[in-house]
N, CA, C and O of each residue as an XYZ file, in Angstrom:
576
protein
N       0.848     -1.171      0.000
C       0.000      0.000      0.000
C       0.899      1.241      0.000
O       1.846      1.323      0.782
N       0.602      2.199     -0.873
C       1.411      3.408     -0.949
C       1.108      4.328      0.224
O       0.107      4.150      0.919
N       1.982      5.317      0.444
C       1.752      6.288      1.518
C       0.450      7.044      1.292
O      -0.277      7.334      2.241
N       0.155      7.364      0.027
C      -1.091      8.074     -0.279
C      -2.297      7.221      0.108
O      -3.256      7.724      0.695
N      -2.247      5.923     -0.223
C      -3.358      5.036      0.123
C      -3.490      4.903      1.637
O      -4.602      4.887      2.165
N      -2.352      4.806      2.342
C      -2.394      4.731      3.797
C      -3.012      5.993      4.391
O      -3.824      5.923      5.313
N      -2.615      7.159      3.847
C      -3.171      8.422      4.342
C      -4.673      8.489      4.074
O      -5.435      8.966      4.915
N      -5.099      8.012      2.902
C      -6.524      8.024      2.564
C      -7.309      7.138      3.523
O      -8.381      7.525      3.988
N      -6.785      5.955      3.822
C      -7.445      5.055      4.765
C      -7.517      5.706      6.145
O      -8.541      5.616      6.822
N      -6.427      6.364      6.564
C      -6.399      7.014      7.871
C      -7.419      8.139      7.951
O      -8.121      8.272      8.954
N      -7.506      8.951      6.900
C      -8.458     10.067      6.888
C      -9.883      9.529      6.935
O     -10.719     10.059      7.668
N     -10.169      8.487      6.164
C     -11.519      7.903      6.176
C     -11.873      7.368      7.560
O     -12.985      7.571      8.047
N     -10.912      6.680      8.194
C     -11.170      6.143      9.534
C     -11.454      7.262     10.521
O     -12.346      7.148     11.362
N     -10.693      8.342     10.417
C     -10.884      9.462     11.334
C     -12.217     10.164     11.065
O     -12.890     10.590     12.004
N     -12.597     10.287      9.802
C     -13.894     10.891      9.477
C     -15.029     10.062     10.061
O     -15.983     10.607     10.616
N     -14.925      8.751      9.936
C     -15.952      7.890     10.527
C     -16.001      8.058     12.033
O     -17.080      8.101     12.624
N     -14.824      8.153     12.659
C     -14.779      8.342     14.111
C     -15.395      9.685     14.493
O     -16.132      9.773     15.474
N     -15.096     10.732     13.722
C     -15.648     12.058     14.015
C     -17.163     12.054     13.860
O     -17.872     12.636     14.681
N     -17.665     11.406     12.816
C     -19.119     11.312     12.632
C     -19.759     10.553     13.782
O     -20.825     10.934     14.265
N     -19.111      9.478     14.221
C     -19.652      8.710     15.348
C     -19.699      9.558     16.607
O     -20.660      9.472     17.372
N     -18.669     10.383     16.838
C     -18.661     11.265     18.008
C     -19.793     12.283     17.935
O     -20.432     12.585     18.942
N     -20.036     12.810     16.733
C     -21.096     13.796     16.582
C     -22.473     13.177     16.812
O     -23.338     13.797     17.430
N     -22.678     11.966     16.319
C     -23.964     11.295     16.486
C     -24.168     10.883     17.939
O     -25.274     10.984     18.470
N     -23.104     10.421     18.574
C     -23.211      9.932     19.946
C     -23.430     11.045     20.956
O     -23.976     10.809     22.034
N     -23.011     12.251     20.616
C     -23.162     13.373     21.532
C     -22.054     13.397     22.553
O     -21.043     12.716     22.381
N     -22.219     14.176     23.629
C     -21.161     14.309     24.623
C     -20.867     12.972     25.302
O     -21.776     12.257     25.724
N     -19.586     12.656     25.396
C     -19.144     11.455     26.092
C     -17.935     11.819     26.927
O     -17.279     12.825     26.658
N     -17.628     11.022     27.930
C     -16.452     11.312     28.745
C     -15.192     11.368     27.887
O     -15.102     10.686     26.866
N     -14.222     12.180     28.302
C     -13.003     12.381     27.529
C     -12.275     11.065     27.259
O     -11.709     10.896     26.179
N     -12.275     10.146     28.194
C     -11.594      8.861     28.007
C     -12.216      8.061     26.852
O     -11.512      7.321     26.165
N     -13.530      8.207     26.637
C     -14.208      7.440     25.603
C     -13.960      8.007     24.210
O     -14.300      7.361     23.219
N     -13.373      9.203     24.110
C     -13.105      9.818     22.823
C     -11.717      9.450     22.325
O     -10.989     10.308     21.828
N     -11.347      8.195     22.452
C     -10.013      7.756     22.066
C      -9.819      7.905     20.569
O     -10.732      7.655     19.782
N      -8.624      8.314     20.187
C      -8.243      8.450     18.795
C      -8.032      7.060     18.214
O      -7.353      6.243     18.836
N      -8.593      6.761     17.037
C      -8.365      5.453     16.444
C      -6.864      5.204     16.296
O      -6.100      6.132     16.028
N      -6.445      3.950     16.471
C      -5.030      3.624     16.438
C      -4.380      3.966     15.107
O      -3.179      4.232     15.067
N      -5.142      3.966     14.014
C      -4.566      4.242     12.701
C      -4.267      5.729     12.496
O      -3.553      6.083     11.557
N      -4.792      6.598     13.347
C      -4.563      8.036     13.234
C      -3.563      8.448     14.297
O      -3.719      8.120     15.473
N      -2.539      9.164     13.879
C      -1.507      9.618     14.794
C      -1.454     11.145     14.750
O      -1.780     11.748     13.728
N      -1.051     11.760     15.835
C      -0.798     13.198     15.839
C      -1.970     14.044     16.283
O      -2.946     13.553     16.851
N      -1.842     15.332     16.007
C      -2.820     16.328     16.438
C      -3.936     16.463     15.397
O      -3.683     16.474     14.192
N      -5.188     16.566     15.894
C      -6.324     16.694     14.995
C      -7.482     17.397     15.703
O      -7.602     17.361     16.928
N      -8.317     18.028     14.908
C      -9.552     18.645     15.405
C     -10.651     18.439     14.374
O     -10.402     18.552     13.173
N     -11.863     18.137     14.829
C     -13.025     18.224     13.960
C     -13.587     19.614     14.201
O     -14.031     19.925     15.306
N     -13.571     20.453     13.167
C     -14.027     21.833     13.298
C     -15.328     22.010     12.529
O     -15.507     21.442     11.451
N     -16.241     22.809     13.097
C     -17.508     23.078     12.423
C     -17.934     24.525     12.661
O     -17.583     25.151     13.662
N     -18.701     25.023     11.704
C     -19.242     26.381     11.774
C     -20.734     26.293     11.473
O     -21.146     25.681     10.488
N     -21.539     26.917     12.340
C     -22.987     26.926     12.163
C     -23.460     28.363     12.051
O     -23.147     29.199     12.898
N     -24.219     28.644     10.996
C     -24.813     29.980     10.858
C     -25.937     30.130     11.862
O     -26.711     29.199     12.079
N     -26.029     31.304     12.478
C     -27.061     31.564     13.480
C     -26.521     31.323     14.874
O     -25.435     30.767     15.043
N     -27.283     31.743     15.872
C     -26.819     31.586     17.251
C     -27.604     30.541     18.029
O     -27.296     30.281     19.192
N     -28.609     29.941     17.410
C     -29.410     28.953     18.113
C     -29.127     27.523     17.723
O     -29.787     26.612     18.225
N     -28.172     27.294     16.849
C     -27.855     25.942     16.437
C     -28.788     25.384     15.388
O     -28.671     24.216     15.019
N     -29.731     26.206     14.889
C     -30.679     25.704     13.900
C     -30.265     26.069     12.477
O     -30.965     25.719     11.527
N     -29.150     26.761     12.314
C     -28.690     27.156     10.988
C     -27.921     26.049     10.300
O     -27.746     24.962     10.849
N     -27.459     26.339      9.081
C     -26.686     25.378      8.301
C     -25.311     25.186      8.934
O     -24.644     26.156      9.294
N     -24.899     23.946      9.065
C     -23.604     23.616      9.658
C     -22.709     23.006      8.599
O     -23.148     22.181      7.797
N     -21.455     23.416      8.603
C     -20.452     22.766      7.766
C     -19.256     22.454      8.650
O     -18.964     23.187      9.594
N     -18.578     21.382      8.346
C     -17.447     20.983      9.173
C     -16.469     20.129      8.402
O     -16.759     19.656      7.303
N     -15.300     19.938      8.999
C     -14.275     19.098      8.397
C     -13.304     18.635      9.458
O     -13.245     19.188     10.557
N     -12.555     17.628      9.119
C     -11.539     17.101      9.995
C     -10.204     17.741      9.630
O      -9.755     17.645      8.488
N      -9.582     18.384     10.590
C      -8.283     19.025     10.404
C      -7.221     18.138     11.038
O      -7.182     17.974     12.258
N      -6.367     17.572     10.205
C      -5.251     16.750     10.666
C      -3.981     17.584     10.539
O      -3.810     18.298      9.550
N      -3.098     17.506     11.512
C      -1.915     18.377     11.486
C      -0.579     17.638     11.427
O       0.466     18.282     11.519
N      -0.572     16.336     11.282
C       0.692     15.586     11.196
C       0.660     14.598     10.046
O       0.518     13.406     10.319
N       0.777     14.977      8.818
C       0.988     16.303      8.245
C      -0.351     17.028      8.060
O      -1.412     16.409      8.139
N      -0.294     18.358      7.811
C      -1.525     19.136      7.619
C      -2.326     18.647      6.419
O      -1.805     18.551      5.307
N      -3.606     18.337      6.658
C      -4.499     17.893      5.586
C      -5.942     17.906      6.066
O      -6.222     18.050      7.256
N      -6.863     17.750      5.091
C      -8.279     17.622      5.402
C      -9.023     18.939      5.522
O     -10.199     18.947      5.884
N      -8.377     20.036      5.232
C      -8.928     21.381      5.444
C      -8.276     22.255      4.379
O      -7.072     22.144      4.151
N      -9.036     23.113      3.730
C      -8.487     23.938      2.647
C      -7.276     24.761      3.076
O      -6.370     24.984      2.273
N      -7.244     25.211      4.313
C      -6.127     26.019      4.817
C      -5.412     25.280      5.955
O      -5.054     25.879      6.969
N      -5.212     23.981      5.771
C      -4.646     23.142      6.827
C      -3.262     23.599      7.269
O      -2.977     23.612      8.466
N      -2.399     23.973      6.336
C      -1.037     24.374      6.702
C      -1.075     25.603      7.612
O      -0.409     25.639      8.647
N      -1.856     26.604      7.219
C      -1.954     27.836      8.027
C      -2.636     27.564      9.367
O      -2.164     28.022     10.408
N      -3.760     26.811      9.345
C      -4.495     26.522     10.573
C      -3.631     25.724     11.553
O      -3.621     26.021     12.747
N      -2.917     24.728     11.066
C      -2.063     23.922     11.942
C      -0.918     24.758     12.503
O      -0.538     24.586     13.661
N      -0.366     25.658     11.698
C       0.690     26.549     12.185
C       0.193     27.451     13.303
O       0.880     27.639     14.307
N      -0.997     28.008     13.130
C      -1.570     28.869     14.172
C      -1.855     28.065     15.443
O      -1.619     28.541     16.553
N      -2.357     26.860     15.271
C      -2.641     26.013     16.430
C      -1.352     25.582     17.143
O      -1.307     25.522     18.372
N      -0.320     25.286     16.371
C       0.959     24.921     17.006
C       1.487     26.069     17.849
O       1.953     25.863     18.970
N       1.414     27.277     17.309
C       1.888     28.451     18.042
C       1.068     28.681     19.312
O       1.582     29.205     20.300
N      -0.204     28.290     19.284
C      -1.102     28.472     20.437
C      -1.198     27.197     21.279
O      -2.065     27.099     22.148
N      -0.333     26.238     21.037
C      -0.312     24.953     21.754
C      -1.672     24.242     21.718
O      -2.089     23.614     22.691
N      -2.353     24.358     20.565
C      -3.613     23.664     20.374
C      -4.832     24.354     20.954
O      -5.948     23.850     20.823
N      -4.640     25.490     21.587
C      -5.761     26.201     22.216
C      -6.261     27.312     21.297
O      -5.596     28.333     21.121
N      -7.438     27.101     20.714
C      -7.995     28.041     19.747
C      -8.094     29.443     20.336
O      -7.809     30.425     19.651
N      -8.500     29.542     21.609
C      -8.676     30.867     22.214
C      -7.350     31.584     22.505
O      -7.361     32.728     22.959
N      -6.216     30.933     22.251
C      -4.913     31.586     22.425
C      -4.325     32.071     21.097
O      -3.227     32.628     21.078
N      -5.043     31.866     19.989
C      -4.581     32.380     18.698
C      -4.672     33.895     18.767
O      -5.712     34.429     19.153
N      -3.602     34.602     18.400
C      -3.613     36.067     18.503
C      -4.701     36.715     17.640
O      -4.944     36.301     16.506
N      -5.331     37.714     18.190
C      -6.363     38.480     17.492
C      -5.753     39.199     16.302
O      -4.737     39.881     16.439
N      -6.375     39.048     15.125
C      -5.901     39.729     13.915
C      -6.424     41.156     13.913
O      -7.565     41.400     14.306
N      -5.604     42.095     13.475
C      -6.002     43.494     13.347
C      -6.803     43.639     12.062
O      -6.234     43.831     10.987
N      -8.124     43.547     12.174
C      -9.014     43.522     11.025
C     -10.184     44.478     11.242
O     -10.684     44.621     12.357
N     -10.609     45.125     10.171
C     -11.817     45.947     10.226
C     -12.983     45.087      9.782
O     -13.022     44.626      8.641
N     -13.932     44.868     10.678
C     -15.100     44.050     10.374
C     -16.349     44.922     10.345
O     -16.443     45.897     11.090
N     -17.313     44.576      9.482
C     -18.557     45.342      9.423
C     -19.358     45.168     10.708
O     -19.255     44.148     11.389
N     -20.141     46.162     11.017
C     -21.004     46.115     12.198
C     -22.341     45.487     11.806
O     -23.400     46.095     11.960
N     -22.266     44.264     11.298
C     -23.438     43.522     10.851
C     -23.626     42.342     11.785
O     -22.678     41.611     12.075
N     -24.857     42.157     12.257
C     -25.130     41.020     13.125
C     -25.611     39.856     12.265
O     -26.757     39.836     11.817
N     -24.745     38.907     12.043
C     -25.030     37.683     11.302
C     -24.279     36.570     12.027
O     -23.246     36.103     11.547
N     -24.795     36.140     13.189
C     -24.031     35.264     14.082
C     -23.603     33.940     13.455
O     -24.297     33.356     12.623
N     -22.436     33.498     13.893
C     -21.902     32.195     13.525
C     -21.339     31.550     14.789
O     -20.736     32.219     15.628
N     -21.543     30.257     14.908
C     -20.997     29.505     16.038
C     -19.900     28.597     15.525
O     -20.081     27.880     14.541
N     -18.765     28.632     16.194
C     -17.621     27.797     15.841
C     -17.423     26.766     16.941
O     -17.520     27.083     18.126
N     -17.143     25.526     16.541
C     -16.909     24.459     17.519
C     -15.766     23.579     17.034
O     -15.596     23.363     15.834
N     -14.990     23.076     17.981
C     -13.894     22.161     17.665
C     -13.783     21.119     18.766
O     -13.904     21.430     19.951
N     -13.552     19.877     18.355
C     -13.295     18.783     19.293
C     -12.186     17.941     18.708
O     -12.158     17.694     17.503
N     -11.280     17.503     19.548
C     -10.227     16.643     19.054
C      -9.150     16.408     20.074
O      -9.399     16.390     21.280
N      -7.931     16.225     19.565
C      -6.800     15.929     20.427
C      -5.586     16.715     19.958
O      -5.293     16.780     18.764
N      -4.886     17.309     20.913
C      -3.677     18.076     20.601
C      -2.640     17.797     21.681
O      -2.904     17.991     22.867
N      -1.486     17.350     21.278
C      -0.427     17.064     22.238
C      -0.821     16.024     23.270
O      -0.342     16.051     24.404
N      -1.702     15.100     22.872
C      -2.138     14.051     23.789
C      -3.256     14.461     24.730
O      -3.652     13.680     25.594
N      -3.775     15.685     24.575
C      -4.848     16.172     25.452
C      -6.115     16.429     24.639
O      -6.051     16.855     23.486
N      -7.259     16.165     25.252
C      -8.544     16.435     24.606
C      -8.742     17.939     24.478
O      -8.457     18.695     25.407
N      -9.228     18.360     23.329
C      -9.490     19.772     23.054
C     -10.980     19.943     22.773
O     -11.562     19.200     21.982
N     -11.584     20.922     23.422
C     -12.973     21.290     23.162
C     -13.047     22.806     23.113
O     -12.522     23.490     23.991
N     -13.701     23.329     22.083
C     -13.835     24.778     21.925
C     -15.213     25.058     21.327
O     -15.654     24.359     20.415
N     -15.882     26.075     21.843
C     -17.163     26.502     21.274
C     -17.338     27.985     21.579
O     -17.169     28.422     22.717
N     -17.676     28.744     20.552
C     -17.865     30.193     20.716
C     -18.821     30.680     19.627
O     -18.800     30.177     18.503
N     -19.657     31.662     19.969
C     -20.521     32.309     18.987
C     -20.017     33.726     18.778
O     -19.749     34.451     19.736
N     -19.893     34.113     17.514
C     -19.388     35.429     17.127
C     -20.494     36.213     16.422
O     -21.400     35.620     15.836
N     -20.424     37.531     16.477
C     -21.447     38.379     15.848
C     -21.481     38.208     14.335
O     -22.539     38.364     13.725
N     -20.348     37.890     13.719
C     -20.306     37.625     12.278
C     -19.038     36.857     11.927
O     -18.148     36.697     12.763
N     -18.962     36.385     10.691
C     -17.835     35.551     10.276
C     -16.517     36.321     10.218
O     -15.455     35.723     10.388
N     -16.561     37.620      9.986
C     -15.350     38.434      9.981
C     -14.721     38.442     11.375
O     -13.509     38.274     11.511
N     -15.528     38.635     12.394
C     -15.019     38.617     13.767
C     -14.493     37.239     14.146
O     -13.497     37.125     14.860
N     -15.167     36.183     13.665
C     -14.696     34.830     13.932
C     -13.304     34.626     13.316
O     -12.410     34.092     13.973
N     -13.119     35.042     12.075
C     -11.818     34.892     11.404
C     -10.747     35.718     12.094
O      -9.605     35.275     12.211
N     -11.099     36.910     12.551
C     -10.122     37.758     13.242
C      -9.689     37.120     14.552
O      -8.547     37.291     14.979
N     -10.578     36.395     15.183
C     -10.287     35.801     16.491
C      -9.669     34.401     16.413
O      -8.889     34.018     17.285
N     -10.018     33.634     15.364
C      -9.582     32.231     15.303
C      -8.671     31.908     14.126
O      -8.315     30.746     13.926
N      -8.290     32.909     13.348
C      -7.391     32.668     12.219
C      -8.013     31.752     11.185
O      -9.186     31.893     10.837
N      -7.218     30.813     10.698
C      -7.656     29.922      9.622
C      -8.351     28.658     10.122
O      -8.828     27.860      9.315
N      -8.416     28.464     11.422
C      -8.961     27.212     11.968
C     -10.382     26.940     11.479
O     -10.705     25.801     11.142
N     -11.225     27.950     11.436
C     -12.614     27.780     11.025
C     -12.871     28.366      9.633
O     -14.016     28.671      9.301
N     -11.837     28.525      8.823
C     -11.970     29.051      7.459
C     -12.433     27.923      6.553
O     -11.648     27.369      5.783
N     -13.708     27.588      6.648
C     -14.275     26.504      5.858
C     -14.987     27.072      4.643
O     -15.528     28.177      4.702
N     -14.993     26.329      3.541
C     -15.718     26.818      2.361
C     -17.217     26.834      2.646
O     -17.725     26.027      3.425
N     -17.906     27.755      2.009
C     -19.361     27.827      2.170
C     -20.000     26.681      1.417
O     -19.700     26.456      0.244
N     -20.869     25.966      2.080
C     -21.586     24.862      1.441
C     -22.783     25.392      0.666
O     -23.008     26.602      0.632
N     -23.545     24.516      0.048
C     -24.736     24.955     -0.688
C     -25.747     25.566      0.266
O     -25.922     25.090      1.388
N     -26.403     26.610     -0.180
C     -27.394     27.307      0.652
C     -28.756     26.712      0.507
O     -29.704     27.179      1.137
């Protein structure tokens, strides 16, 4: 099996695990074990339009050893490495954002440096979310 095929199998296994975690709902941190075929730091990141959780949600699996599974994986993994895996420690970007209320909720669950990571925050709009979280939640817009 080539390295590409091994990586594809690993990504598929991790996607299945992430979907199972989402369907199962909250579980104790010990039960969220990383599948043995996946190594390194990873986060399942999602963005939901609206502040009540009833909006459209899009998400992806961000793998960082090596960076993959996310359109801006290299940048997002670099920002996370600098922040030791803590999304809320990513430095605030100096950005001018419109004063438009179009809330978005960002969530991340995964493992970084052997520790469980959980993050959830609602922002007034996607510009403020990007200024606060860098590339971590820079997901492509899905169909409306």
